[in-house]
């Protein structure tokens, strides 16, 4: 049961050494979020990039949560129900989207 913070999933303690997150299986109940850290509190340097790969094509919900610092200053979550990936970066204080791939062709990776 989650939510899971990135460090507890092997994110090198303060996450500064880990730059890829692979979500292998979705969650049918939708309650097991992966929580991204506050970049400033984790000591992440400006320009650090992470790629989040969503690998479950079953349609089950896969959720990454930005509770401490909203993504692009506006979004609390990325929800995926398809295979795809989102690359994000930090300026040392916030999180920002750099690129996204949604293989479903129907917008099944969303920012909420």
Coordinates of C-alpha atoms in Angstrom, one line a residue:
X1 CA 0.0 0.0 0.0
X2 CA 1.2 3.5 -0.8
X3 CA 1.8 6.3 -1.2
X4 CA 5.4 5.7 -1.8
X5 CA 8.1 8.4 -1.7
X6 CA 10.8 8.1 -4.3
X7 CA 13.5 7.6 -1.8
X8 CA 11.8 4.5 -0.4
X9 CA 11.7 3.0 -3.9
X10 CA 15.5 3.2 -4.2
X11 CA 15.9 6.8 -5.0
X12 CA 19.4 7.2 -3.6
X13 CA 18.4 8.7 -0.3
X14 CA 17.7 12.3 -1.3
X15 CA 16.9 11.3 -4.9
X16 CA 19.8 13.4 -6.3
X17 CA 21.5 10.4 -7.9
X18 CA 18.4 8.7 -9.5
X19 CA 17.0 10.0 -12.7
X20 CA 14.6 7.3 -13.9
X21 CA 11.4 6.0 -12.4
X22 CA 9.7 3.0 -13.9
X23 CA 6.1 2.4 -13.0
X24 CA 5.7 -1.3 -13.9
X25 CA 2.2 -2.1 -12.7
X26 CA -0.8 0.1 -12.3
X27 CA -3.1 0.2 -9.3
X28 CA -6.7 -0.8 -9.9
X29 CA -7.9 1.0 -6.8
X30 CA -5.9 4.1 -7.6
X31 CA -4.6 4.8 -4.1
X32 CA -0.9 3.9 -4.3
X33 CA 0.7 7.1 -5.5
X34 CA 4.4 7.7 -5.9
X35 CA 5.3 11.0 -4.3
X36 CA 7.9 13.3 -5.8
X37 CA 10.0 15.3 -3.3
X38 CA 10.3 19.0 -2.8
X39 CA 13.4 19.7 -5.0
X40 CA 14.8 22.3 -2.6
X41 CA 14.4 20.1 0.5
X42 CA 16.0 17.2 -1.3
X43 CA 18.9 19.4 -2.4
X44 CA 18.3 18.7 -6.1
X45 CA 20.5 20.9 -8.4
X46 CA 19.0 23.1 -11.0
X47 CA 18.8 21.2 -14.3
X48 CA 18.3 17.8 -12.8
X49 CA 16.0 15.7 -15.0
X50 CA 13.9 12.6 -14.3
X51 CA 12.1 10.4 -16.8
X52 CA 9.1 8.7 -15.4
X53 CA 8.2 5.7 -17.6
X54 CA 4.7 4.2 -17.4
X55 CA 4.9 0.6 -18.4
X56 CA 1.5 -0.8 -17.6
X57 CA -0.7 -0.9 -20.8
X58 CA -3.6 -2.6 -19.0
X59 CA -5.6 0.6 -18.4
X60 CA -5.0 0.5 -14.6
X61 CA -4.2 3.9 -13.0
X62 CA -0.6 4.8 -12.5
X63 CA -0.2 8.0 -10.4
X64 CA 2.8 10.2 -9.6
X65 CA 2.0 12.9 -7.0
X66 CA 3.5 16.4 -6.7
X67 CA 2.1 17.2 -3.3
X68 CA 5.0 19.3 -1.9
X69 CA 5.6 21.4 -5.1
X70 CA 3.1 21.3 -7.9
X71 CA 4.3 20.3 -11.4
X72 CA 4.5 23.5 -13.6
X73 CA 3.2 25.4 -10.6
X74 CA -0.3 24.0 -11.2
X75 CA -0.6 20.2 -11.3
X76 CA -0.7 17.9 -8.3
X77 CA -0.6 14.6 -10.2
X78 CA 0.3 12.9 -13.4
X79 CA -2.1 10.0 -14.0
X80 CA -1.3 7.4 -16.7
X81 CA -3.6 4.6 -18.0
X82 CA -1.3 3.8 -21.0
X83 CA 2.3 3.1 -21.9
X84 CA 4.3 6.3 -22.1
X85 CA 6.8 8.6 -20.4
X86 CA 7.1 12.1 -19.0
X87 CA 10.5 13.8 -18.6
X88 CA 10.5 16.5 -15.9
X89 CA 13.2 18.8 -14.7
X90 CA 13.8 21.1 -11.7
X91 CA 15.2 24.5 -11.4
X92 CA 16.1 23.6 -7.8
X93 CA 12.8 24.9 -6.4
X94 CA 10.0 23.6 -8.7
X95 CA 9.1 20.8 -11.2
X96 CA 8.5 21.4 -14.9
X97 CA 7.6 19.2 -17.8
X98 CA 10.1 18.9 -20.6
X99 CA 8.5 16.2 -22.8
X100 CA 5.8 13.6 -22.9
X101 CA 5.0 10.5 -24.9
X102 CA 1.5 8.9 -24.7
X103 CA 1.4 5.8 -26.9
X104 CA -2.4 5.4 -26.5
X105 CA -3.1 8.2 -29.0
X106 CA -6.1 9.1 -27.0
X107 CA -4.7 11.3 -24.2
X108 CA -4.5 8.6 -21.4
X109 CA -1.6 10.4 -19.7
X110 CA -3.1 13.4 -18.0
X111 CA -2.0 16.2 -15.7
X112 CA -4.5 16.8 -12.8

